[in-house]
Tab-separated table of C-alpha atoms (C1' of nucleotides) in Angstrom:
chain	number	residue	atom	x	y	z
B	1	MET	CA	39.385	0.643	11.239
B	2	GLU	CA	37.825	0.787	7.790
B	3	SER	CA	34.799	-0.933	6.351
B	4	PRO	CA	35.753	-4.407	5.115
B	5	GLY	CA	34.696	-3.759	1.515
B	6	LYS	CA	35.660	-6.507	-0.874
B	7	LEU	CA	38.569	-8.268	0.780
B	8	ARG	CA	39.788	-11.253	-1.194
B	9	MET	CA	40.967	-14.030	1.071
B	10	THR	CA	44.113	-15.044	-0.718
B	11	THR	CA	46.401	-17.805	0.448
B	12	GLN	CA	48.988	-15.200	1.394
B	13	ARG	CA	46.565	-13.343	3.652
B	14	GLN	CA	45.358	-16.514	5.305
B	15	VAL	CA	48.869	-17.685	6.063
B	16	ILE	CA	49.945	-14.264	7.329
B	17	MET	CA	47.010	-14.227	9.742
B	18	GLU	CA	47.568	-17.805	10.864
B	19	VAL	CA	51.249	-17.283	11.517
B	20	LEU	CA	50.693	-14.022	13.350
B	21	LYS	CA	47.965	-15.513	15.535
B	22	SER	CA	50.170	-18.485	16.320
B	23	VAL	CA	53.051	-16.540	17.854
B	24	LYS	CA	53.182	-14.757	21.177
B	25	SER	CA	55.924	-12.434	19.971
B	26	HIS	CA	55.322	-9.213	18.099
B	27	PRO	CA	57.228	-9.750	14.887
B	28	THR	CA	58.440	-7.108	12.472
B	29	ALA	CA	57.326	-7.312	8.853
B	30	GLY	CA	60.644	-8.893	7.924
B	31	GLU	CA	60.461	-11.510	10.655
B	32	LEU	CA	56.904	-12.334	9.718
B	33	CYS	CA	57.914	-12.629	6.085
B	34	SER	CA	60.586	-15.198	6.970
B	35	MET	CA	58.084	-17.189	9.022
B	36	VAL	CA	55.494	-17.107	6.262
B	37	ARG	CA	58.119	-18.139	3.710
B	38	ARG	CA	58.470	-21.475	5.436
B	39	ARG	CA	55.012	-22.171	4.031
B	40	LEU	CA	54.960	-19.881	0.992
B	41	PRO	CA	58.559	-19.651	-0.174
B	42	ARG	CA	57.830	-17.186	-2.972
B	43	ILE	CA	55.949	-14.539	-0.981
B	44	SER	CA	57.560	-11.138	-1.223
B	45	LEU	CA	58.215	-8.639	1.525
B	46	GLY	CA	56.176	-6.093	-0.410
B	47	THR	CA	53.146	-8.358	-0.276
B	48	VAL	CA	53.620	-8.845	3.442
B	49	TYR	CA	53.715	-5.092	4.015
B	50	ARG	CA	50.727	-4.496	1.773
B	51	ASN	CA	48.670	-7.132	3.517
B	52	LEU	CA	49.662	-6.130	7.015
B	53	ASP	CA	48.447	-2.679	6.169
B	54	ILE	CA	45.193	-3.879	4.660
B	55	LEU	CA	44.484	-6.391	7.415
B	56	SER	CA	45.170	-3.848	10.126
B	57	ARG	CA	42.789	-1.377	8.492
B	58	ALA	CA	40.207	-4.135	8.473
B	59	GLY	CA	40.765	-4.598	12.204
B	60	MET	CA	42.119	-8.115	11.865
B	61	LEU	CA	45.483	-7.321	13.401
B	62	GLN	CA	47.245	-4.431	15.084
B	63	LYS	CA	50.215	-2.350	14.078
B	64	ILE	CA	52.539	-1.550	16.947
B	65	ASP	CA	54.010	1.659	15.818
B	66	VAL	CA	56.620	2.291	18.473
B	67	ALA	CA	58.528	5.546	18.407
B	68	GLY	CA	61.691	5.492	16.371
B	69	GLN	CA	61.566	1.767	15.894
B	70	GLU	CA	60.777	-0.719	13.232
B	71	MET	CA	57.074	-1.425	13.104
B	72	ARG	CA	55.785	-4.559	14.765
B	73	PHE	CA	52.554	-6.467	14.423
B	74	ASP	CA	50.213	-8.083	16.886
B	75	GLY	CA	47.529	-10.673	16.196
B	76	ASN	CA	45.735	-9.528	19.341
B	77	THR	CA	43.385	-6.717	18.379
B	78	MET	CA	42.300	-5.969	21.956
B	79	ASN	CA	43.694	-2.631	23.107
B	80	HIS	CA	46.646	-3.065	25.405
B	81	TYR	CA	49.945	-1.437	26.193
B	82	HIS	CA	53.423	-2.615	25.369
B	83	LEU	CA	56.798	-2.821	27.009
B	84	ARG	CA	59.877	-2.667	24.866
B	85	CYS	CA	63.251	-4.002	25.915
B	86	MET	CA	65.857	-1.405	24.991
B	87	GLU	CA	68.484	-4.116	24.962
B	88	CYS	CA	67.072	-6.828	22.689
B	89	GLY	CA	64.272	-4.813	21.079
B	90	ARG	CA	61.586	-7.351	21.861
B	91	VAL	CA	58.090	-6.165	22.687
B	92	PHE	CA	55.986	-7.563	25.513
B	93	ASP	CA	52.378	-7.084	26.528
B	94	VAL	CA	51.585	-5.143	29.659
B	95	ASP	CA	48.805	-6.388	31.859
B	96	MET	CA	47.400	-3.045	32.924
B	97	ASP	CA	44.031	-1.389	32.592
B	98	LEU	CA	43.655	1.169	29.869
B	99	LEU	CA	43.931	4.718	31.097
B	100	ALA	CA	40.381	5.881	31.554
B	101	GLY	CA	39.376	9.477	31.347
B	102	VAL	CA	42.706	10.943	30.263
B	103	GLU	CA	41.584	11.464	26.692
B	104	GLU	CA	38.497	13.367	27.799
B	105	GLN	CA	40.576	15.392	30.223
B	106	VAL	CA	43.112	16.311	27.551
B	107	ALA	CA	40.355	17.117	25.049
B	108	ARG	CA	38.641	19.399	27.532
B	109	GLU	CA	41.814	21.296	28.356
B	110	SER	CA	43.327	21.512	24.873
B	111	GLY	CA	40.373	21.924	22.539
B	112	PHE	CA	41.620	18.965	20.532
B	113	GLN	CA	39.389	16.193	19.324
B	114	VAL	CA	41.316	13.345	20.895
B	115	TYR	CA	40.996	10.069	19.024
B	116	GLY	CA	43.392	7.971	21.004
B	117	HIS	CA	46.552	7.714	22.983
B	118	ARG	CA	49.654	5.612	22.883
B	119	LEU	CA	51.423	4.504	25.990
B	120	GLU	CA	54.524	2.404	25.890
B	121	PHE	CA	57.130	1.507	28.446
B	122	VAL	CA	60.841	1.133	27.880
B	123	GLY	CA	63.109	-0.903	30.039
B	124	ARG	CA	65.125	-4.034	30.252
B	125	CYS	CA	63.511	-7.457	30.131
B	126	GLU	CA	64.359	-10.178	32.641
B	127	ALA	CA	66.551	-12.115	30.208
B	128	CYS	CA	68.626	-9.039	29.420
B	129	GLN	CA	68.944	-8.148	33.108
B	130	GLU	CA	70.412	-11.606	33.671
B	131	ALA	CA	72.733	-11.285	30.715
B	132	TYR	CA	73.866	-7.939	32.058
B	133	LYS	CA	74.623	-9.341	35.526
B	134	THR	CA	76.730	-12.223	34.229
B	135	ARG	CA	78.566	-9.870	31.904
B	136	GLN	CA	79.748	-7.782	34.882
Q	1	MET	CA	71.333	12.217	29.544
Q	2	GLU	CA	75.090	11.806	29.351
Q	3	SER	CA	77.927	13.571	31.112
Q	4	PRO	CA	78.788	16.770	29.263
Q	5	GLY	CA	82.404	15.747	28.551
Q	6	LYS	CA	84.203	18.117	26.273
Q	7	LEU	CA	81.470	19.814	24.286
Q	8	ARG	CA	82.780	22.477	21.959
Q	9	MET	CA	80.374	25.359	21.609
Q	10	THR	CA	80.558	25.900	17.905
Q	11	THR	CA	78.628	28.577	16.074
Q	12	GLN	CA	76.431	25.872	14.566
Q	13	ARG	CA	75.450	24.508	17.981
Q	14	GLN	CA	74.760	27.955	19.379
Q	15	VAL	CA	72.521	28.893	16.488
Q	16	ILE	CA	70.681	25.561	16.570
Q	17	MET	CA	69.934	26.050	20.266
Q	18	GLU	CA	68.910	29.679	19.821
Q	19	VAL	CA	66.571	28.920	16.949
Q	20	LEU	CA	65.005	25.942	18.717
Q	21	LYS	CA	64.477	27.910	21.928
Q	22	SER	CA	62.919	30.743	19.958
Q	23	VAL	CA	60.082	28.750	18.410
Q	24	LYS	CA	57.005	27.346	20.058
Q	25	SER	CA	56.610	24.660	17.412
Q	26	HIS	CA	58.364	21.310	17.492
Q	27	PRO	CA	60.328	21.342	14.255
Q	28	THR	CA	61.731	18.347	12.414
Q	29	ALA	CA	65.455	18.237	11.690
Q	30	GLY	CA	64.796	19.409	8.140
Q	31	GLU	CA	62.637	22.324	9.231
Q	32	LEU	CA	65.196	23.326	11.818
Q	33	CYS	CA	67.939	23.117	9.204
Q	34	SER	CA	66.062	25.549	6.939
Q	35	MET	CA	65.548	27.962	9.816
Q	36	VAL	CA	69.204	27.780	10.835
Q	37	ARG	CA	70.286	28.266	7.214
Q	38	ARG	CA	68.807	31.753	7.269
Q	39	ARG	CA	71.706	32.580	9.564
Q	40	LEU	CA	74.280	29.961	8.520
Q	41	PRO	CA	73.591	29.272	4.844
Q	42	ARG	CA	76.244	26.582	4.515
Q	43	ILE	CA	75.216	24.357	7.426
Q	44	SER	CA	74.472	20.818	6.353
Q	45	LEU	CA	71.572	18.604	7.360
Q	46	GLY	CA	74.063	16.037	8.613
Q	47	THR	CA	75.518	18.558	11.036
Q	48	VAL	CA	72.053	19.443	12.263
Q	49	TYR	CA	71.260	15.781	12.930
Q	50	ARG	CA	74.599	15.183	14.603
Q	51	ASN	CA	74.213	18.176	16.868
Q	52	LEU	CA	70.596	17.511	17.734
Q	53	ASP	CA	71.699	14.091	18.854
Q	54	ILE	CA	74.641	15.388	20.876
Q	55	LEU	CA	72.705	18.263	22.429
Q	56	SER	CA	69.827	15.985	23.407
Q	57	ARG	CA	72.235	13.560	25.068
Q	58	ALA	CA	73.653	16.515	26.962
Q	59	GLY	CA	70.132	17.357	28.126
Q	60	MET	CA	70.001	20.673	26.316
Q	61	LEU	CA	67.015	19.766	24.186
Q	62	GLN	CA	64.543	16.944	23.777
Q	63	LYS	CA	63.897	14.511	20.976
Q	64	ILE	CA	60.232	13.849	20.351
Q	65	ASP	CA	60.297	10.433	18.896
Q	66	VAL	CA	56.681	9.969	17.920
Q	67	ALA	CA	55.556	6.613	16.616
Q	68	GLY	CA	55.861	6.156	12.893
Q	69	GLN	CA	56.633	9.789	12.306
Q	70	GLU	CA	59.539	11.944	11.475
Q	71	MET	CA	61.439	12.908	14.595
Q	72	ARG	CA	60.780	16.305	16.113
Q	73	PHE	CA	62.728	18.424	18.560
Q	74	ASP	CA	61.774	20.505	21.553
Q	75	GLY	CA	63.796	23.230	23.247
Q	76	ASN	CA	61.828	22.557	26.434
Q	77	THR	CA	63.655	19.885	28.399
Q	78	MET	CA	60.996	19.574	31.104
Q	79	ASN	CA	59.204	16.254	30.852
Q	80	HIS	CA	55.798	16.662	29.306
Q	81	TYR	CA	53.433	14.854	26.994
Q	82	HIS	CA	52.534	15.676	23.437
Q	83	LEU	CA	49.474	15.816	21.263
Q	84	ARG	CA	49.818	15.203	17.563
Q	85	CYS	CA	47.327	16.417	14.993
Q	86	MET	CA	46.694	13.575	12.580
Q	87	GLU	CA	45.593	16.068	9.959
Q	88	CYS	CA	48.420	18.604	9.789
Q	89	GLY	CA	51.077	16.634	11.664
Q	90	ARG	CA	51.876	19.406	14.093
Q	91	VAL	CA	52.804	18.571	17.664
Q	92	PHE	CA	51.432	20.422	20.686
Q	93	ASP	CA	52.281	20.318	24.365
Q	94	VAL	CA	49.824	18.777	26.785
Q	95	ASP	CA	49.335	20.457	30.118
Q	96	MET	CA	48.903	17.352	32.236
Q	97	ASP	CA	50.729	15.918	35.211
Q	98	LEU	CA	53.142	13.100	34.526
Q	99	LEU	CA	51.747	9.688	35.295
Q	100	ALA	CA	53.015	8.809	38.731
Q	101	GLY	CA	53.439	5.285	39.931
Q	102	VAL	CA	52.618	3.466	36.687
Q	103	GLU	CA	56.233	2.610	35.996
Q	104	GLU	CA	56.660	1.045	39.413
Q	105	GLN	CA	53.391	-0.811	38.991
Q	106	VAL	CA	54.407	-2.201	35.610
Q	107	ALA	CA	57.880	-3.103	36.886
Q	108	ARG	CA	56.401	-4.983	39.824
Q	109	GLU	CA	54.000	-6.970	37.664
Q	110	SER	CA	56.263	-7.675	34.695
Q	111	GLY	CA	59.718	-8.168	36.184
Q	112	PHE	CA	61.051	-5.539	33.817
Q	113	GLN	CA	63.392	-2.796	34.873
Q	114	VAL	CA	61.291	0.086	33.644
Q	115	TYR	CA	63.292	3.143	32.671
Q	116	GLY	CA	60.559	5.306	31.314
Q	117	HIS	CA	57.313	5.605	29.472
Q	118	ARG	CA	56.031	7.463	26.484
Q	119	LEU	CA	52.534	8.796	26.306
Q	120	GLU	CA	51.248	10.672	23.334
Q	121	PHE	CA	47.810	11.674	22.157
Q	122	VAL	CA	46.506	11.723	18.617
Q	123	GLY	CA	43.635	13.813	17.463
Q	124	ARG	CA	42.634	16.803	15.461
Q	125	CYS	CA	43.739	20.288	16.406
Q	126	GLU	CA	41.308	23.207	16.572
Q	127	ALA	CA	42.452	24.701	13.268
Q	128	CYS	CA	41.930	21.411	11.436
Q	129	GLN	CA	38.528	20.914	13.043
Q	130	GLU	CA	37.523	24.293	11.648
Q	131	ALA	CA	38.921	23.497	8.236
Q	132	TYR	CA	36.981	20.257	8.269
Q	133	LYS	CA	33.693	21.968	9.145
Q	134	THR	CA	33.973	24.560	6.379
Q	135	ARG	CA	34.898	21.865	3.893
Q	136	GLN	CA	31.592	20.076	4.542
I	1	DG	C1'	99.164	21.710	17.344
I	2	DT	C1'	95.687	18.524	18.464
I	3	DT	C1'	91.109	17.075	18.805
I	4	DG	C1'	86.767	17.411	17.689
I	5	DG	C1'	83.463	19.477	14.338
I	6	DT	C1'	81.884	20.571	9.630
I	7	DG	C1'	80.225	20.009	4.776
I	8	DC	C1'	79.511	16.979	1.395
I	9	DA	C1'	77.938	12.964	-0.703
I	10	DA	C1'	77.209	8.336	-0.456
I	11	DA	C1'	75.223	4.595	2.153
I	12	DC	C1'	71.584	2.577	5.016
I	13	DG	C1'	67.291	0.419	6.324
I	14	DG	C1'	62.607	0.189	6.669
I	15	DT	C1'	58.757	0.985	3.818
I	16	DT	C1'	56.273	2.046	-0.474
I	17	DT	C1'	55.304	1.794	-5.366
I	18	DG	C1'	55.011	0.751	-10.560
I	19	DC	C1'	54.287	-2.775	-13.491
I	20	DA	C1'	53.572	-7.046	-15.891
I	21	DT	C1'	51.599	-11.424	-14.481
I	22	DT	C1'	48.528	-14.294	-11.839
I	23	DT	C1'	44.494	-15.426	-9.156
I	24	DA	C1'	40.033	-15.164	-6.655
I	25	DC	C1'	35.570	-14.563	-7.450
U	1	DG	C1'	36.117	-12.193	-17.729
U	2	DT	C1'	37.644	-8.758	-14.723
U	3	DA	C1'	39.135	-6.469	-10.874
U	4	DA	C1'	42.185	-7.147	-7.284
U	5	DA	C1'	46.477	-9.264	-5.537
U	6	DT	C1'	51.170	-10.934	-6.298
U	7	DG	C1'	56.315	-10.962	-7.113
U	8	DC	C1'	59.922	-8.385	-8.293
U	9	DA	C1'	62.785	-4.535	-8.396
U	10	DA	C1'	63.385	0.088	-8.131
U	11	DA	C1'	62.262	4.212	-5.736
U	12	DC	C1'	61.624	6.752	-1.431
U	13	DC	C1'	62.827	9.284	2.535
U	14	DG	C1'	64.471	10.139	6.973
U	15	DT	C1'	68.696	9.309	9.111
U	16	DT	C1'	73.588	7.901	9.584
U	17	DT	C1'	78.337	7.676	8.221
U	18	DG	C1'	83.143	8.100	5.996
U	19	DC	C1'	86.246	11.285	4.846
U	20	DA	C1'	89.031	15.303	3.747
U	21	DC	C1'	89.102	19.942	5.342
U	22	DC	C1'	88.471	23.413	9.113
U	23	DA	C1'	88.114	25.632	13.562
U	24	DA	C1'	87.974	25.622	18.900
U	25	DC	C1'	90.624	25.281	22.506
DNA sequence: GTTGGTGCAAACGGTTTGCATTTAC
DNA sequence: GTAAATGCAAACCGTTTGCACCAAC
């Protein structure tokens, strides 16, 4: 997170934040852009990307940078882990305590300065399990 | 991992495997391509990508699909975690036991079928810590 | 001889960037 | 008024793909 500095609260930024806070999903930049366009039809994808970057640096939202996948964004800035459905690509929150102590342990053994860790689960969500069953 | 099927052992595949097994680093496809080109000057990047994909499906190497980063490859197919230096981008192995039980725990609480998890650490490697100190 | 693999170059898709115009302050 | 933000379009870059030729088996 960076120091706020001078952060102009433009209409675009307000709407992006409002929309992101209002959904439980973890939209991609493109999805978010479509949602925001319902209120600001002329907003460009570039602006959405730029602002998602700036707002995440300011700690107002979170990037979910999942391996090999399109980036997703989360209005919830509390640290938590995610579960990704390999079938439909959706991302869900995991209700699990953060791993305590592992970073220190790894730092001690590796000589690294460890600044963080990323843990994500891959699997199949309940809806896709159902879909799979009926398909058989 | 997929069933081997009919997997032709072409020169290109042999050399890719040999080169990857011979380095301790975790090269990107491009880096690997340059290394392989010292022995097979006409090999194309497309072939390297294709074969890295096929060989990883066959369980002969591992893709390291680190969030938001170029993909890297590992000749070591044993499951293990990685540490990425945010400064120089290099990837190191972590000597730490695999998390046991978390997948079952998450599956139980979320209703997901959990097929795996990814854990990676970010930090600064010893060399970059040194470089940082002398720069001050 | 028949697949499957290769090299090449073009396409793809998500993300970033340059620039003239607009807007918040 | 001025610095920062926007919209647009083009560029970027890692990766994938279509295709004609080539090589394992």
